[in-house]
Amino acid sequence: MLAVAVSLTLTACFGSKSMSSSGRGGEVIGVGGGKAFSEPTPYGMTKIDRGYLRMGLLKEDSLWGKATPVKDISVDGFWMDETEVTNSKYKQFVKWVTDSILRTRLADPAYAGDETYMITEDKYGDPVTPHLNWKKPLPRKPNEDEQRAYESLYVTNPVTGEKLIDYRQLNYRYEIYDYTAAALRRNRMNPQERSFNTDVTVNPDETVMISKDTAYVDDSGNIVRETINRERTGPWDFLNTYIVNVYPDTTCWVNDFKNSDNETYLRNYFSNPAYNDYPVVGVTWEQANAFCAWRTEYLLKGLGSEARYVQRYRLPTEAEWEYAARGKDGTEFPWENKDVKNGDGCFYANFKPDRGNYTKDGNLITSKAGIYASNSNGLYDMAGNVAEWTSTIYTESGVDAMNDLNPELTYNAAKEDPYRLKKKSVRGGSWKDPESYIRSAWRTWEYQNQPRSYIGFRCVRSLANTTSGKQKKSKR
C-alpha cells in the first residue's frame, strides 16, 4: 500500500542551520551560484511531491488467478498533467508541424523562394544553423508561387472533391541526447576510466561499441528508421534522431472493433471541434514521445536564460504513474473507498460498469477530460476514460526487475527487433474496460507502434529543484 499521508517540512525532522555568508580570512565558506531558480507551476500541471510506494497488487489477482510482484520503492517529485492530453492540445502539435513544413517550402527556391522564412545568420551577420523564422507571418493572400507551396500539402478527396491535408507528409524530426548512456563507465573514451579496480587489466586497444537511433525520409517519402551499431568516436555518438508522422490514426475506431459501426467516430472524433476537450486517442507510444519532445522545444523557445534549468517533458515511468494515481493515501483506486460509485449512485470514473452496458456510467465512449472529481493529488481521469502510455517497457517480472529508487526499465527497440521487445506498459484502464482494469496497480501493455481508440497519454516533467517539496512520512 502506498504509504504517504502526513506532510512534514524537512526542518521538522532534521532541523536547520543558517549558513552565514561571512567568515574569517582564510576560511572556506562556500560560494553562491547566483539567484536560485524558482520553478513556476507549468500550465495545466500539478506537483507530485516525492514519496514512497508499495508498488503492485497486494492481493492475488482474482481475474487471472496469479500473484503479481510487489515492491517497496521511492520516487522523486515531478509535475504531471492534470488531465490526459486532449484533441485540442494535440491539434496544436499537428498545426505546428503543418506550419513548419509550409514555411520550409515557402523558403525553398522550388516553390516561393522567400528566404525571409528561414534564419541563416544572427543579428551580427554571423552564420548560424538554418532554422525557421516564426516571427514572419504566413501570407494572407498567397501569390502564385506561394499558392503552390500551400497546395503541395493537400490532396483532393476523389468522392467529394474536398481538399484535405495530406497527413502522410506531417513528419516531425527531433533529437534526444542519451545522457545516461554517455555517462556509463563502459562507454568512456579513456580506457583507464572504464574501471576503478586497479587489479583489472584494461586493454587500451579495446573497441567500445555504441548503439544509436537515426532516421531519414527516402525518395518515396517513407520514414526509414535505423539503429546503428558502431565504434564510439566522440560525445555526439549519443545523439539519437527520430522522425515520426504525427497525425493520429483515426481509423482505429473501426479497426479496434470488428462487426461494429463506428464510422461516426472515424470521421468526427479528432476533426470535429465538438470533441476538442476529449482525450486524444489513436496515438502510438512513438507519437506520444514526439509530442513530449515538441512540447519541450515549444517551451524552451519561450524562456530566456532560465531555460537551462527546466527539465524536458516526457512520459511518466510506470512507478510514477501508479504513485500519482493512488493519491496521498495510497488507495486501490484514485478515490478514497473501494466502491466505484458514491452514495448517490454516481460513478467515480468513465469505464464499462456492466456487460455490454457502456452507458451505465453516463458515457458511451470517452468523456470530456476532467469531468469526474480529481484524486487527492489533483489529477483527473487516472482511472478509466482512456488508458495511458508510460515510458516503461513491459515485462512479466514487473517491479522485480526494477530498482527501488526512481525505478525505470527502458529499451529503445530497433525496427528489426522482435515484437516482444516493443511492448510498453499501459496504465489506468479505459472507457471500454471493467472495474478490475481501472485499479491503480493494474498492469497491461501494447506495442509501441500500435494506435488504439482507448489509449491516450499525459506528460510529466521532473522538478528542476528536486530537494524542494514536502517529505511524506510512511504509514504502514
XYZ file of C-alpha atoms in Angstrom:
476
model
C 0.000 0.000 0.000
C 1.200 3.463 -0.717
C 2.354 4.961 2.497
C 2.287 8.712 2.492
C -0.184 10.980 4.050
C 1.353 13.160 6.750
C 3.194 16.099 5.236
C 6.070 17.437 7.291
C 8.664 20.037 6.472
C 12.252 18.908 6.308
C 13.167 21.104 9.215
C 10.638 19.322 11.438
C 12.625 16.087 11.141
C 16.156 17.281 10.677
C 16.247 20.850 11.952
C 18.047 23.548 10.008
C 21.142 25.655 10.287
C 21.501 29.136 8.960
C 24.530 29.385 6.712
C 26.450 32.583 7.251
C 27.906 34.322 4.231
C 30.700 35.859 6.273
C 33.787 34.305 7.810
C 37.317 34.955 8.994
C 40.104 35.362 6.494
C 41.315 32.074 5.034
C 38.138 30.150 5.955
C 36.259 28.141 3.346
C 32.687 29.387 3.476
C 31.377 28.243 0.078
C 30.354 30.277 -2.914
C 26.947 31.206 -4.191
C 25.662 30.083 -7.563
C 23.593 33.149 -8.190
C 19.898 33.536 -7.548
C 18.126 30.210 -7.006
C 15.748 29.228 -9.796
C 12.165 29.183 -8.560
C 10.287 26.966 -10.985
C 6.792 28.257 -11.795
C 3.904 25.816 -11.987
C 3.685 24.580 -15.589
C 0.342 25.331 -17.242
C -2.204 22.576 -16.673
C 0.065 20.543 -14.389
C 0.095 19.683 -10.717
C 3.059 18.982 -8.467
C 3.510 15.469 -7.074
C 5.824 15.526 -4.057
C 8.450 12.829 -3.654
C 7.464 9.849 -1.570
C 7.182 6.121 -1.022
C 5.057 3.462 -2.699
C 4.395 -0.231 -2.251
C 4.025 -0.872 -5.941
C 1.855 -3.651 -7.334
C -1.266 -5.620 -6.390
C -1.123 -6.623 -2.727
C -3.735 -9.351 -3.150
C -3.619 -12.265 -5.555
C -5.240 -11.215 -8.804
C -8.633 -12.930 -8.866
C -9.082 -12.269 -12.581
C -6.151 -14.394 -13.732
C -5.526 -16.338 -10.533
C -1.866 -15.470 -10.179
C 0.187 -13.375 -7.806
C 1.804 -10.203 -9.153
C 5.124 -8.769 -7.947
C 5.064 -6.185 -5.163
C 7.981 -3.973 -4.163
C 8.727 -1.015 -1.908
C 10.074 1.862 -3.991
C 10.696 5.599 -3.679
C 10.210 8.260 -6.334
C 11.332 11.845 -6.636
C 8.938 14.733 -7.132
C 7.602 15.703 -10.549
C 4.989 17.742 -12.372
C 2.134 15.859 -14.047
C -0.638 16.911 -16.427
C -3.919 17.270 -14.560
C -5.764 15.561 -17.410
C -4.913 13.459 -20.420
C -3.636 15.368 -23.450
C -6.756 16.459 -25.313
C -7.569 16.586 -29.012
C -7.232 20.365 -28.835
C -3.683 20.245 -27.459
C -2.618 17.549 -29.876
C -4.126 19.565 -32.756
C -1.774 22.402 -31.783
C 1.119 19.986 -32.330
C -0.251 18.898 -35.720
C -0.785 22.526 -36.763
C 2.746 23.471 -35.711
C 4.187 20.642 -37.805
C 1.986 21.707 -40.746
C 3.120 25.333 -40.469
C 6.771 24.337 -40.158
C 6.569 22.342 -43.401
C 4.784 25.221 -45.124
C 7.414 27.759 -44.016
C 10.179 25.451 -45.206
C 8.561 25.232 -48.646
C 7.933 28.966 -48.850
C 11.688 29.421 -48.347
C 12.506 26.721 -50.907
C 13.536 28.061 -54.364
C 11.490 25.236 -55.891
C 8.367 26.990 -54.554
C 8.258 30.650 -53.465
C 11.964 31.044 -52.683
C 11.276 33.593 -49.927
C 14.455 33.342 -47.845
C 12.995 35.535 -45.106
C 11.122 32.461 -43.816
C 14.480 30.961 -42.854
C 17.089 32.459 -40.490
C 20.640 31.748 -41.596
C 22.623 34.347 -39.630
C 22.481 36.080 -36.260
C 21.995 39.779 -35.576
C 25.716 40.348 -36.062
C 25.691 38.795 -39.519
C 27.495 35.627 -38.474
C 26.212 32.351 -39.975
C 24.054 30.086 -37.794
C 22.404 26.737 -38.308
C 19.434 27.479 -40.601
C 16.140 27.485 -38.734
C 12.608 28.704 -39.336
C 11.612 32.306 -38.778
C 8.407 32.006 -36.783
C 8.050 35.775 -36.410
C 7.276 36.195 -40.102
C 3.522 35.652 -40.645
C 2.218 33.376 -43.346
C 0.808 35.205 -46.383
C -2.878 36.075 -46.142
C -3.259 36.287 -49.913
C -0.701 33.892 -51.403
C 0.711 34.727 -54.810
C 1.039 32.035 -57.467
C 4.330 30.633 -56.133
C 3.145 30.731 -52.529
C -0.093 29.028 -53.532
C 1.890 26.119 -54.987
C 3.579 25.678 -51.599
C 0.169 25.553 -49.925
C -1.316 23.132 -52.418
C 1.634 20.758 -52.045
C 0.355 19.954 -48.542
C -3.135 18.967 -49.649
C -4.810 16.130 -51.513
C -8.238 16.078 -53.143
C -10.939 13.743 -51.896
C -11.887 11.747 -55.029
C -15.506 11.443 -53.855
C -16.352 14.916 -52.565
C -13.661 16.968 -54.296
C -12.775 18.485 -50.905
C -9.144 19.469 -50.331
C -7.735 17.726 -47.277
C -4.377 17.956 -45.536
C -2.091 15.145 -46.652
C -1.367 13.691 -43.227
C 1.313 11.409 -44.712
C 3.592 14.450 -45.017
C 3.196 15.567 -41.402
C 6.511 14.295 -40.074
C 8.244 15.727 -37.010
C 12.014 15.353 -36.662
C 13.611 15.637 -33.245
C 16.793 14.710 -31.434
C 17.293 13.312 -27.935
C 20.685 13.120 -26.250
C 21.123 9.976 -24.164
C 22.910 11.387 -21.128
C 22.672 8.084 -19.263
C 24.472 6.097 -21.967
C 27.084 8.839 -22.305
C 27.786 8.703 -18.556
C 28.293 4.931 -18.316
C 31.874 3.982 -17.487
C 31.945 1.278 -20.144
C 31.462 3.999 -22.771
C 34.349 6.239 -21.649
C 36.816 7.300 -24.325
C 39.733 6.968 -21.899
C 40.286 3.206 -21.283
C 41.672 3.860 -17.791
C 38.329 5.376 -16.736
C 36.348 2.234 -17.603
C 37.370 0.502 -14.393
C 38.458 1.780 -10.976
C 39.700 -1.665 -9.970
C 43.498 -1.500 -10.197
C 43.633 -5.299 -10.281
C 41.779 -5.346 -13.599
C 43.921 -5.069 -16.692
C 42.413 -2.582 -19.118
C 43.112 -3.150 -22.779
C 43.880 0.296 -24.232
C 43.079 -1.022 -27.722
C 39.630 -2.300 -26.740
C 36.920 -1.158 -29.141
C 33.931 0.499 -27.493
C 30.771 -0.191 -29.467
C 27.718 2.049 -29.121
C 24.190 1.852 -30.457
C 22.243 4.899 -31.605
C 18.967 5.577 -33.385
C 18.772 7.578 -36.563
C 16.119 8.173 -39.210
C 15.628 9.699 -42.636
C 12.935 10.101 -45.297
C 13.617 8.184 -48.506
C 12.895 9.348 -52.063
C 9.391 7.870 -51.868
C 8.544 9.892 -48.765
C 8.722 6.929 -46.403
C 10.285 7.246 -42.959
C 13.242 4.905 -42.585
C 14.405 4.257 -39.037
C 17.733 2.599 -38.363
C 19.663 1.530 -35.299
C 23.384 1.938 -35.922
C 25.960 -0.155 -34.071
C 29.436 1.271 -34.466
C 32.679 2.118 -32.748
C 32.499 5.078 -30.432
C 34.151 8.209 -31.824
C 33.005 11.069 -29.595
C 30.256 12.636 -27.473
C 27.862 13.086 -30.402
C 27.515 9.320 -30.689
C 24.775 9.529 -28.061
C 22.570 11.937 -30.019
C 19.580 9.979 -31.327
C 17.465 11.206 -34.229
C 13.794 10.365 -34.711
C 11.273 11.175 -37.434
C 7.647 10.474 -36.559
C 4.452 11.006 -38.501
C 2.331 12.901 -36.004
C -1.218 12.528 -37.312
C -3.293 10.215 -35.092
C -4.780 7.072 -36.594
C -8.468 7.952 -36.895
C -9.180 4.512 -38.387
C -8.532 2.857 -35.019
C -12.230 3.272 -34.207
C -13.206 0.756 -36.894
C -10.131 -1.458 -36.659
C -10.355 -1.991 -32.891
C -13.956 -3.234 -33.014
C -14.985 -5.817 -35.584
C -18.637 -6.068 -36.637
C -19.277 -2.641 -35.126
C -20.465 0.583 -36.758
C -18.043 3.264 -35.561
C -17.720 5.304 -38.749
C -19.080 8.363 -36.930
C -16.061 8.406 -34.617
C -13.694 7.761 -37.521
C -14.965 10.879 -39.315
C -15.504 13.160 -36.320
C -13.592 12.308 -33.149
C -10.355 14.133 -33.977
C -11.550 16.629 -36.584
C -14.851 17.863 -35.116
C -14.406 20.757 -32.624
C -17.154 19.195 -30.506
C -14.513 16.700 -29.328
C -11.788 19.281 -28.644
C -11.796 18.687 -24.881
C -11.831 14.893 -25.153
C -8.602 12.908 -24.729
C -6.704 12.270 -27.950
C -6.617 8.600 -28.995
C -5.142 6.704 -31.913
C -1.715 7.942 -30.838
C 1.137 5.455 -30.625
C 3.799 5.413 -27.925
C 6.217 6.804 -30.515
C 3.861 9.692 -31.351
C 3.351 10.437 -27.647
C 7.131 10.730 -27.227
C 7.300 13.030 -30.245
C 4.637 15.250 -28.644
C 6.725 15.433 -25.452
C 9.812 16.434 -27.467
C 7.854 19.119 -29.352
C 6.284 20.418 -26.143
C 9.774 20.777 -24.688
C 11.009 22.601 -27.786
C 7.970 24.871 -27.702
C 8.591 25.685 -24.032
C 12.304 26.389 -24.384
C 11.706 28.870 -27.191
C 9.516 30.894 -24.842
C 12.061 31.023 -21.999
C 15.153 33.125 -21.524
C 18.358 32.254 -19.710
C 16.458 30.123 -17.181
C 15.715 27.550 -19.884
C 18.812 25.568 -18.868
C 17.233 24.717 -15.508
C 13.974 23.371 -16.933
C 13.571 19.616 -17.331
C 12.100 18.195 -20.525
C 8.561 16.888 -20.904
C 8.335 13.103 -21.093
C 6.021 10.188 -20.480
C 5.731 9.097 -16.832
C 7.530 5.988 -15.684
C 5.278 3.139 -14.632
C 6.206 3.765 -10.982
C 5.488 7.499 -11.225
C 2.120 6.799 -12.810
C 0.982 4.380 -10.096
C 2.351 6.597 -7.319
C 0.440 9.603 -8.679
C -2.770 7.631 -9.304
C -3.005 6.192 -5.794
C -3.113 9.656 -4.267
C -1.869 10.777 -0.887
C -3.350 7.797 0.976
C -2.233 5.043 -1.388
C -5.737 3.804 -2.183
C -6.556 0.927 -4.540
C -8.461 3.294 -6.833
C -7.811 7.022 -7.351
C -10.557 7.742 -4.802
C -10.963 7.077 -1.091
C -13.017 3.851 -0.995
C -13.160 0.536 -2.864
C -16.533 1.256 -4.442
C -16.795 2.636 -7.972
C -19.684 4.996 -7.201
C -20.717 7.252 -4.355
C -23.738 7.096 -2.070
C -25.867 8.913 -4.626
C -25.147 6.250 -7.226
C -22.824 8.443 -9.302
C -19.780 6.714 -10.766
C -16.283 7.966 -9.962
C -14.902 7.244 -13.446
C -15.769 6.501 -17.059
C -15.418 2.738 -17.555
C -17.582 -0.274 -18.501
C -19.699 -0.935 -15.383
C -21.698 -3.833 -16.797
C -21.587 -6.443 -19.549
C -22.258 -4.594 -22.780
C -23.767 -1.621 -20.933
C -21.261 1.118 -21.657
C -23.807 3.845 -20.848
C -24.452 2.869 -17.231
C -21.890 5.457 -16.101
C -23.401 8.126 -18.366
C -20.985 7.726 -21.280
C -20.764 5.562 -24.361
C -17.116 6.068 -25.376
C -14.682 8.620 -23.952
C -15.846 11.577 -21.905
C -14.559 15.129 -21.701
C -11.290 15.262 -19.812
C -11.669 16.261 -16.184
C -15.455 15.972 -15.700
C -15.061 13.464 -12.845
C -13.636 14.529 -9.499
C -9.847 14.583 -9.116
C -7.877 12.352 -6.779
C -6.084 13.746 -3.733
C -3.118 14.751 -5.926
C -5.356 16.952 -8.071
C -5.250 14.570 -11.057
C -8.290 13.745 -13.179
C -9.197 10.525 -15.005
C -6.386 8.421 -13.543
C -8.905 5.570 -13.767
C -10.901 4.956 -16.918
C -11.671 7.308 -19.807
C -8.501 6.326 -21.701
C -5.671 4.067 -20.655
C -2.313 5.840 -20.717
C 1.137 5.165 -22.128
C 4.109 5.078 -19.775
C 7.782 5.229 -20.717
C 8.464 1.781 -19.211
C 8.933 -1.410 -21.191
C 6.566 -4.212 -20.204
C 7.969 -7.372 -18.639
C 6.206 -10.129 -16.731
C 8.597 -9.622 -13.818
C 7.428 -6.037 -13.431
C 8.805 -4.329 -10.336
C 11.013 -7.328 -9.513
C 13.339 -6.172 -12.281
C 13.287 -2.534 -11.157
C 15.474 -0.555 -8.807
C 13.816 0.657 -5.612
C 14.919 4.270 -6.290
C 13.183 6.079 -9.168
C 12.650 2.729 -10.940
C 12.536 2.603 -14.715
C 13.065 -0.042 -17.373
C 13.868 1.406 -20.784
C 14.687 -0.131 -24.112
C 14.560 1.635 -27.461
C 13.520 -1.234 -29.673
C 15.116 -1.250 -33.114
C 12.981 -1.805 -36.186
C 14.389 -5.297 -36.653
C 13.822 -6.332 -33.009
C 11.167 -8.978 -32.282
C 7.825 -7.580 -31.256
C 8.109 -8.868 -27.682
C 10.749 -6.148 -27.174
C 8.340 -3.459 -28.346
C 5.834 -3.864 -25.519
C 5.257 -0.732 -23.418
C 3.369 -0.584 -20.131
C -0.096 0.932 -20.231
C -1.917 2.020 -17.069
C -5.307 3.157 -15.799
C -7.831 1.237 -17.874
C -10.265 2.901 -20.260
C -13.882 3.583 -21.175
C -14.209 0.012 -22.531
C -12.665 -1.802 -19.523
C -14.320 -3.423 -16.488
C -13.726 -2.461 -12.880
C -10.725 -4.784 -12.407
C -8.736 -2.996 -15.104
C -9.081 0.525 -13.700
C -7.291 -0.155 -10.405
C -4.164 1.942 -9.931
C -1.871 -1.102 -9.750
C -3.293 -2.981 -12.744
C -0.695 -3.525 -15.480
C -1.216 -4.168 -19.162
C 0.713 -3.436 -22.350
C 0.596 -2.505 -26.010
C 3.137 -2.465 -28.834
C 4.890 0.897 -29.152
C 3.742 1.422 -32.750
C 0.120 0.299 -32.248
C -2.555 3.036 -32.026
C -5.763 2.290 -30.138
C -9.097 4.044 -29.693
C -8.806 3.557 -25.936
C -5.181 4.604 -25.251
C -4.040 8.191 -24.738
C -1.345 9.774 -22.607
C -0.323 12.599 -20.312
C 3.069 14.239 -19.786
C 5.281 14.687 -16.753
C 8.298 16.877 -16.046
C 10.925 16.285 -13.374
C 11.329 19.087 -10.851
C 14.161 21.496 -11.573
C 14.928 21.561 -7.832
C 14.426 18.031 -6.526
C 15.422 18.914 -2.966
C 12.408 21.147 -2.515
C 8.977 19.892 -1.588
C 7.420 18.070 1.303
C 8.598 14.913 2.981
C 5.952 12.185 3.051
C 6.040 10.015 6.115
C 5.388 6.298 5.723
C 2.139 4.925 7.090
C 2.205 1.130 7.440
